[in-house]
Amino acid sequence: LRIAPASGVAPAALSVTATTTGLAAGFYSGRVTVTADGVARDVNVSLSLTAPPVTTVDLTPSALLFSAVVGGAVPAAQTANLAGTSGIAFTATAATTSGGAWLRVAPSSGTLPALLSISVSPAGLGVGSYTGKVTVLAGGITRETTARLEVTSLPRLLLEPAQLSLSSRTGSTVPVCTSLAIRADGNLGVDWTGTTSAAWLTLLPASGRSPATASVCATADTLGPGLYSGSILVAATAANSPQSVAVSFTVTTAVSVSDGGVVNAATFA
């Protein structure tokens, strides 16, 4: 606590200031005493000191993976979420450890919160694995997201979904079907052939060129009630060929109606 001037001639205006350097958050009290012509007067002074707001910066996800094929399409950009104390200014930079400047981030500056678009440019890169990172600096805090780019000479074969479930009733000769998406990295066209593991399971068509949608069908026919498991195996000119999709087929007891009532494992007259 300070007062200025420390002496003088009345009347006068006194300036009282508080220095907070080194003080923790809390409540402080003091007193200013002014003496004139032998008469002392006290002025009580209180200081309430609050802690500065805590700055938070979060960058998610912490890692990104891109896949590319030599001579193929550019992988789609991915998004990173930059959150934290609203209004804080940030800068974002991209750096790589090899392969040149194949990693990019936009925008390169702004205020929180923000969405960052992280993209890659694999042109000129050979087969291999490349790493880099996006660094964000905001409010004196640094956050990083690593990026990995896998460049292959053949695309990966992708089947969606990875598991299928179908159901029917015993004796039914009508197939029940669902869809299977067959594609490759970068939506490249690759020739594929599919096979099934069980007589009750079919794939239509059984071959083609990606991207494609095939029908996976199951027929109960002479199968008894129960849960059956099978798979679809798809082979293609791809780095990870072949790929399989698990298929579960639930067959339930057929319900029949006769003149005497409902027949379902037993007859009720």
mmCIF file of C-alpha atoms in Angstrom:
data_model
loop_
_atom_site.group_PDB
_atom_site.id
_atom_site.type_symbol
_atom_site.label_atom_id
_atom_site.label_comp_id
_atom_site.label_asym_id
_atom_site.label_seq_id
_atom_site.Cartn_x
_atom_site.Cartn_y
_atom_site.Cartn_z
ATOM 1 C CA LEU A 1 0.000 0.000 0.000
ATOM 2 C CA ARG A 2 1.370 3.401 -1.006
ATOM 3 C CA ILE A 3 0.311 7.059 -0.652
ATOM 4 C CA ALA A 4 1.548 10.106 -2.535
ATOM 5 C CA PRO A 5 2.539 12.721 -1.734
ATOM 6 C CA ALA A 6 3.804 11.643 1.661
ATOM 7 C CA SER A 7 3.740 15.265 2.912
ATOM 8 C CA GLY A 8 2.498 18.664 1.877
ATOM 9 C CA VAL A 9 0.180 21.538 2.719
ATOM 10 C CA ALA A 10 -3.570 21.177 3.151
ATOM 11 C CA PRO A 11 -5.827 21.211 1.304
ATOM 12 C CA ALA A 12 -4.409 18.461 -0.938
ATOM 13 C CA ALA A 13 -5.487 15.362 -2.892
ATOM 14 C CA LEU A 14 -3.747 12.146 -1.899
ATOM 15 C CA SER A 15 -3.267 9.207 -4.240
ATOM 16 C CA VAL A 16 -3.539 5.757 -2.643
ATOM 17 C CA THR A 17 -2.313 2.799 -4.732
ATOM 18 C CA ALA A 18 -1.982 -0.909 -4.132
ATOM 19 C CA THR A 19 0.802 -3.072 -5.550
ATOM 20 C CA THR A 20 -0.358 -6.653 -6.136
ATOM 21 C CA THR A 21 2.936 -8.157 -7.299
ATOM 22 C CA GLY A 22 3.631 -11.349 -5.361
ATOM 23 C CA LEU A 23 0.231 -11.391 -3.674
ATOM 24 C CA ALA A 24 -1.948 -14.465 -3.815
ATOM 25 C CA ALA A 25 -5.684 -14.259 -4.369
ATOM 26 C CA GLY A 26 -7.498 -13.151 -1.205
ATOM 27 C CA PHE A 27 -8.704 -10.237 0.926
ATOM 28 C CA TYR A 28 -6.218 -7.718 2.322
ATOM 29 C CA SER A 29 -6.726 -4.754 4.646
ATOM 30 C CA GLY A 30 -4.560 -1.728 5.505
ATOM 31 C CA ARG A 31 -4.723 1.822 6.792
ATOM 32 C CA VAL A 32 -3.626 5.257 5.676
ATOM 33 C CA THR A 33 -2.869 7.705 8.505
ATOM 34 C CA VAL A 34 -2.755 11.449 7.840
ATOM 35 C CA THR A 35 -1.424 13.784 10.540
ATOM 36 C CA ALA A 36 -1.917 17.584 10.389
ATOM 37 C CA ASP A 37 -1.331 20.107 13.204
ATOM 38 C CA GLY A 38 -1.010 17.246 15.661
ATOM 39 C CA VAL A 39 -4.342 15.673 14.677
ATOM 40 C CA ALA A 40 -4.249 12.177 13.143
ATOM 41 C CA ARG A 41 -6.941 10.741 10.891
ATOM 42 C CA ASP A 42 -7.110 7.138 9.689
ATOM 43 C CA VAL A 43 -8.571 5.855 6.422
ATOM 44 C CA ASN A 44 -9.125 2.094 6.214
ATOM 45 C CA VAL A 45 -8.230 0.474 2.888
ATOM 46 C CA SER A 46 -9.335 -2.988 1.742
ATOM 47 C CA LEU A 47 -8.089 -4.928 -1.271
ATOM 48 C CA SER A 48 -9.889 -7.893 -2.800
ATOM 49 C CA LEU A 49 -7.628 -9.832 -5.152
ATOM 50 C CA THR A 50 -9.064 -12.561 -7.356
ATOM 51 C CA ALA A 51 -7.187 -15.158 -9.350
ATOM 52 C CA PRO A 52 -6.976 -14.604 -13.112
ATOM 53 C CA PRO A 53 -9.216 -16.868 -15.222
ATOM 54 C CA VAL A 54 -7.678 -20.213 -16.125
ATOM 55 C CA THR A 55 -6.890 -20.505 -19.815
ATOM 56 C CA THR A 56 -7.788 -23.853 -21.390
ATOM 57 C CA VAL A 57 -6.925 -25.121 -24.848
ATOM 58 C CA ASP A 58 -7.951 -28.536 -26.198
ATOM 59 C CA LEU A 59 -7.169 -30.015 -29.602
ATOM 60 C CA THR A 60 -8.857 -33.259 -30.663
ATOM 61 C CA PRO A 61 -8.265 -35.819 -32.000
ATOM 62 C CA SER A 62 -4.658 -36.302 -30.956
ATOM 63 C CA ALA A 63 -3.778 -38.343 -34.053
ATOM 64 C CA LEU A 64 -4.956 -38.576 -37.673
ATOM 65 C CA LEU A 65 -4.362 -41.252 -40.317
ATOM 66 C CA PHE A 66 -4.494 -40.683 -44.077
ATOM 67 C CA SER A 67 -4.219 -43.364 -46.768
ATOM 68 C CA ALA A 68 -3.208 -42.729 -50.361
ATOM 69 C CA VAL A 69 -2.276 -44.722 -53.438
ATOM 70 C CA VAL A 70 0.565 -43.765 -55.748
ATOM 71 C CA GLY A 71 -1.069 -41.951 -58.664
ATOM 72 C CA GLY A 72 -4.475 -42.122 -56.996
ATOM 73 C CA ALA A 73 -6.909 -39.555 -55.675
ATOM 74 C CA VAL A 74 -6.032 -37.110 -52.900
ATOM 75 C CA PRO A 75 -7.423 -38.290 -49.543
ATOM 76 C CA ALA A 76 -10.265 -36.238 -48.093
ATOM 77 C CA ALA A 77 -9.363 -33.567 -45.554
ATOM 78 C CA GLN A 78 -10.052 -34.328 -41.897
ATOM 79 C CA THR A 79 -11.274 -32.014 -39.150
ATOM 80 C CA ALA A 80 -9.699 -31.261 -35.770
ATOM 81 C CA ASN A 81 -11.661 -29.498 -33.058
ATOM 82 C CA LEU A 82 -9.949 -26.612 -31.264
ATOM 83 C CA ALA A 83 -11.782 -25.721 -28.046
ATOM 84 C CA GLY A 84 -11.058 -23.889 -24.801
ATOM 85 C CA THR A 85 -11.332 -20.384 -23.428
ATOM 86 C CA SER A 86 -13.478 -18.446 -25.873
ATOM 87 C CA GLY A 87 -11.923 -15.537 -27.733
ATOM 88 C CA ILE A 88 -8.268 -16.476 -27.247
ATOM 89 C CA ALA A 89 -6.175 -15.941 -30.382
ATOM 90 C CA PHE A 90 -4.365 -18.943 -31.865
ATOM 91 C CA THR A 91 -1.889 -19.798 -34.595
ATOM 92 C CA ALA A 92 -1.697 -23.197 -36.302
ATOM 93 C CA THR A 93 1.254 -24.596 -38.236
ATOM 94 C CA ALA A 94 1.953 -27.895 -40.009
ATOM 95 C CA ALA A 95 5.336 -29.618 -40.126
ATOM 96 C CA THR A 96 6.585 -32.945 -41.475
ATOM 97 C CA THR A 97 9.563 -35.119 -40.656
ATOM 98 C CA SER A 98 10.082 -36.392 -44.220
ATOM 99 C CA GLY A 99 8.649 -36.174 -47.716
ATOM 100 C CA GLY A 100 8.482 -32.397 -47.921
ATOM 101 C CA ALA A 101 5.524 -30.135 -47.222
ATOM 102 C CA TRP A 102 2.721 -32.674 -47.793
ATOM 103 C CA LEU A 103 0.751 -31.643 -44.669
ATOM 104 C CA ARG A 104 -1.458 -28.539 -44.499
ATOM 105 C CA VAL A 105 -3.743 -26.874 -41.927
ATOM 106 C CA ALA A 106 -6.367 -24.132 -42.348
ATOM 107 C CA PRO A 107 -7.027 -21.614 -40.991
ATOM 108 C CA SER A 108 -3.532 -20.744 -39.816
ATOM 109 C CA SER A 109 -4.832 -18.259 -37.247
ATOM 110 C CA GLY A 110 -8.037 -17.140 -35.555
ATOM 111 C CA THR A 111 -9.766 -17.238 -32.195
ATOM 112 C CA LEU A 112 -11.135 -20.078 -30.087
ATOM 113 C CA PRO A 113 -13.269 -22.069 -30.614
ATOM 114 C CA ALA A 114 -12.464 -23.201 -34.161
ATOM 115 C CA LEU A 115 -12.493 -26.152 -36.530
ATOM 116 C CA LEU A 116 -9.213 -26.895 -38.287
ATOM 117 C CA SER A 117 -9.151 -28.540 -41.697
ATOM 118 C CA ILE A 118 -6.108 -30.818 -41.961
ATOM 119 C CA SER A 119 -5.256 -32.086 -45.422
ATOM 120 C CA VAL A 120 -2.458 -33.912 -47.237
ATOM 121 C CA SER A 121 -0.963 -33.688 -50.712
ATOM 122 C CA PRO A 122 0.664 -37.034 -51.602
ATOM 123 C CA ALA A 123 1.735 -35.982 -55.105
ATOM 124 C CA GLY A 124 5.305 -37.049 -55.749
ATOM 125 C CA LEU A 125 5.530 -39.310 -52.691
ATOM 126 C CA GLY A 126 6.639 -42.908 -53.085
ATOM 127 C CA VAL A 127 5.369 -45.956 -51.236
ATOM 128 C CA GLY A 128 5.969 -45.571 -47.499
ATOM 129 C CA SER A 129 4.829 -44.143 -44.205
ATOM 130 C CA TYR A 130 5.170 -40.403 -43.590
ATOM 131 C CA THR A 131 4.678 -38.530 -40.320
ATOM 132 C CA GLY A 132 4.014 -34.929 -39.400
ATOM 133 C CA LYS A 133 2.188 -32.814 -36.869
ATOM 134 C CA VAL A 134 -0.062 -29.805 -36.539
ATOM 135 C CA THR A 135 0.934 -27.441 -33.721
ATOM 136 C CA VAL A 136 -1.463 -24.920 -32.196
ATOM 137 C CA LEU A 137 -0.286 -22.084 -29.940
ATOM 138 C CA ALA A 138 -2.974 -20.236 -27.956
ATOM 139 C CA GLY A 139 -2.692 -18.227 -24.762
ATOM 140 C CA GLY A 140 0.857 -19.437 -24.205
ATOM 141 C CA ILE A 141 -0.332 -23.069 -24.393
ATOM 142 C CA THR A 142 0.847 -25.503 -27.083
ATOM 143 C CA ARG A 143 -1.246 -28.392 -28.362
ATOM 144 C CA GLU A 144 -0.333 -30.928 -31.066
ATOM 145 C CA THR A 145 -2.071 -33.416 -33.338
ATOM 146 C CA THR A 146 0.094 -35.988 -35.088
ATOM 147 C CA ALA A 147 -0.613 -36.974 -38.683
ATOM 148 C CA ARG A 148 0.456 -40.125 -40.503
ATOM 149 C CA LEU A 149 0.195 -40.654 -44.244
ATOM 150 C CA GLU A 150 0.368 -44.208 -45.572
ATOM 151 C CA VAL A 151 1.190 -44.379 -49.284
ATOM 152 C CA THR A 152 0.755 -47.769 -50.951
ATOM 153 C CA SER A 153 1.174 -49.066 -54.455
ATOM 154 C CA LEU A 154 -2.175 -50.864 -54.219
ATOM 155 C CA PRO A 155 -5.346 -49.533 -52.594
ATOM 156 C CA ARG A 156 -6.958 -51.119 -49.556
ATOM 157 C CA LEU A 157 -10.150 -53.105 -50.053
ATOM 158 C CA LEU A 158 -12.983 -51.812 -47.861
ATOM 159 C CA LEU A 159 -16.179 -53.765 -47.071
ATOM 160 C CA GLU A 160 -19.043 -52.113 -45.200
ATOM 161 C CA PRO A 161 -20.557 -53.188 -42.898
ATOM 162 C CA ALA A 162 -18.126 -55.679 -41.360
ATOM 163 C CA GLN A 163 -20.932 -57.891 -40.013
ATOM 164 C CA LEU A 164 -24.417 -58.734 -41.280
ATOM 165 C CA SER A 165 -27.496 -60.274 -39.634
ATOM 166 C CA LEU A 166 -30.457 -61.868 -41.417
ATOM 167 C CA SER A 167 -33.514 -63.844 -40.288
ATOM 168 C CA SER A 168 -36.186 -66.057 -41.850
ATOM 169 C CA ARG A 169 -38.553 -68.968 -41.072
ATOM 170 C CA THR A 170 -38.087 -72.673 -41.726
ATOM 171 C CA GLY A 171 -39.349 -73.852 -45.081
ATOM 172 C CA SER A 172 -39.204 -70.403 -46.705
ATOM 173 C CA THR A 173 -37.752 -70.479 -50.222
ATOM 174 C CA VAL A 174 -37.790 -66.684 -50.498
ATOM 175 C CA PRO A 175 -34.298 -65.216 -49.935
ATOM 176 C CA VAL A 176 -33.831 -62.449 -47.397
ATOM 177 C CA CYS A 177 -31.225 -59.931 -48.492
ATOM 178 C CA THR A 178 -29.195 -56.950 -47.341
ATOM 179 C CA SER A 179 -26.586 -54.715 -48.965
ATOM 180 C CA LEU A 180 -22.779 -54.888 -48.842
ATOM 181 C CA ALA A 181 -20.693 -51.929 -50.024
ATOM 182 C CA ILE A 182 -17.446 -52.849 -51.789
ATOM 183 C CA ARG A 183 -14.931 -50.096 -52.458
ATOM 184 C CA ALA A 184 -11.234 -49.248 -52.432
ATOM 185 C CA ASP A 185 -9.161 -46.366 -51.062
ATOM 186 C CA GLY A 186 -9.733 -43.172 -52.972
ATOM 187 C CA ASN A 187 -12.747 -44.777 -54.697
ATOM 188 C CA LEU A 188 -10.350 -46.404 -57.135
ATOM 189 C CA GLY A 189 -11.766 -49.033 -59.458
ATOM 190 C CA VAL A 190 -10.506 -52.523 -58.633
ATOM 191 C CA ASP A 191 -11.802 -55.874 -59.882
ATOM 192 C CA TRP A 192 -13.190 -58.137 -57.155
ATOM 193 C CA THR A 193 -14.621 -61.633 -56.756
ATOM 194 C CA GLY A 194 -16.747 -62.882 -53.865
ATOM 195 C CA THR A 195 -17.384 -66.351 -52.463
ATOM 196 C CA THR A 196 -19.661 -67.651 -49.717
ATOM 197 C CA SER A 197 -18.957 -70.213 -46.990
ATOM 198 C CA ALA A 198 -22.383 -71.900 -46.874
ATOM 199 C CA ALA A 199 -24.985 -73.284 -49.297
ATOM 200 C CA TRP A 200 -27.732 -71.116 -47.759
ATOM 201 C CA LEU A 201 -25.711 -67.943 -48.412
ATOM 202 C CA THR A 202 -25.329 -66.147 -51.757
ATOM 203 C CA LEU A 203 -23.662 -62.970 -53.043
ATOM 204 C CA LEU A 204 -25.205 -61.152 -56.018
ATOM 205 C CA PRO A 205 -23.365 -60.305 -58.145
ATOM 206 C CA ALA A 206 -20.453 -62.592 -57.295
ATOM 207 C CA SER A 207 -17.913 -60.354 -59.024
ATOM 208 C CA GLY A 208 -17.536 -56.815 -60.317
ATOM 209 C CA ARG A 209 -15.532 -53.631 -60.117
ATOM 210 C CA SER A 210 -15.436 -51.173 -57.226
ATOM 211 C CA PRO A 211 -17.086 -49.058 -56.084
ATOM 212 C CA ALA A 212 -20.085 -51.390 -56.027
ATOM 213 C CA THR A 213 -23.017 -52.536 -53.918
ATOM 214 C CA ALA A 214 -23.766 -56.268 -53.759
ATOM 215 C CA SER A 215 -26.690 -58.137 -52.224
ATOM 216 C CA VAL A 216 -26.000 -60.697 -49.509
ATOM 217 C CA CYS A 217 -28.909 -63.179 -49.399
ATOM 218 C CA ALA A 218 -29.824 -66.119 -47.182
ATOM 219 C CA THR A 219 -32.492 -68.790 -47.814
ATOM 220 C CA ALA A 220 -33.921 -70.906 -44.995
ATOM 221 C CA ASP A 221 -35.536 -73.625 -47.171
ATOM 222 C CA THR A 222 -34.732 -76.961 -45.442
ATOM 223 C CA LEU A 223 -32.761 -75.461 -42.548
ATOM 224 C CA GLY A 224 -34.082 -76.249 -39.076
ATOM 225 C CA PRO A 225 -34.656 -73.607 -36.422
ATOM 226 C CA GLY A 226 -31.427 -72.147 -35.033
ATOM 227 C CA LEU A 227 -28.613 -69.651 -35.475
ATOM 228 C CA TYR A 228 -26.293 -70.202 -38.444
ATOM 229 C CA SER A 229 -22.960 -68.525 -39.089
ATOM 230 C CA GLY A 230 -21.317 -67.909 -42.429
ATOM 231 C CA SER A 231 -19.078 -65.447 -44.189
ATOM 232 C CA ILE A 232 -18.514 -63.581 -47.437
ATOM 233 C CA LEU A 233 -14.925 -63.559 -48.725
ATOM 234 C CA VAL A 234 -14.016 -60.856 -51.240
ATOM 235 C CA ALA A 235 -10.724 -60.943 -53.128
ATOM 236 C CA ALA A 236 -9.409 -58.047 -55.214
ATOM 237 C CA THR A 237 -6.266 -56.418 -56.568
ATOM 238 C CA ALA A 238 -5.740 -54.686 -53.239
ATOM 239 C CA ALA A 239 -2.997 -54.489 -50.626
ATOM 240 C CA ASN A 240 -5.106 -56.152 -47.923
ATOM 241 C CA SER A 241 -6.957 -58.716 -50.051
ATOM 242 C CA PRO A 242 -8.899 -60.839 -49.260
ATOM 243 C CA GLN A 243 -11.380 -59.348 -46.804
ATOM 244 C CA SER A 244 -14.274 -61.141 -45.115
ATOM 245 C CA VAL A 245 -17.674 -60.188 -43.713
ATOM 246 C CA ALA A 246 -19.318 -62.304 -41.006
ATOM 247 C CA VAL A 247 -22.964 -63.244 -41.595
ATOM 248 C CA SER A 248 -25.352 -64.528 -38.924
ATOM 249 C CA PHE A 249 -28.656 -66.129 -40.008
ATOM 250 C CA THR A 250 -31.465 -66.753 -37.525
ATOM 251 C CA VAL A 251 -34.045 -69.335 -38.596
ATOM 252 C CA THR A 252 -37.261 -69.530 -36.567
ATOM 253 C CA THR A 253 -40.066 -72.093 -36.569
ATOM 254 C CA ALA A 254 -42.721 -71.495 -39.185
ATOM 255 C CA VAL A 255 -46.248 -70.783 -37.954
ATOM 256 C CA SER A 256 -49.035 -72.651 -39.799
ATOM 257 C CA VAL A 257 -52.791 -72.399 -39.442
ATOM 258 C CA SER A 258 -55.145 -75.395 -39.860
ATOM 259 C CA ASP A 259 -58.901 -75.859 -39.448
ATOM 260 C CA GLY A 260 -58.271 -77.037 -35.924
ATOM 261 C CA GLY A 261 -56.276 -73.929 -34.873
ATOM 262 C CA VAL A 262 -52.659 -72.804 -34.808
ATOM 263 C CA VAL A 263 -49.951 -75.398 -35.438
ATOM 264 C CA ASN A 264 -46.575 -74.478 -34.006
ATOM 265 C CA ALA A 265 -44.644 -77.472 -32.750
ATOM 266 C CA ALA A 266 -47.965 -78.820 -31.382
ATOM 267 C CA THR A 267 -51.575 -78.981 -32.583
ATOM 268 C CA PHE A 268 -54.417 -77.472 -30.606
ATOM 269 C CA ALA A 269 -57.941 -78.655 -31.620
#
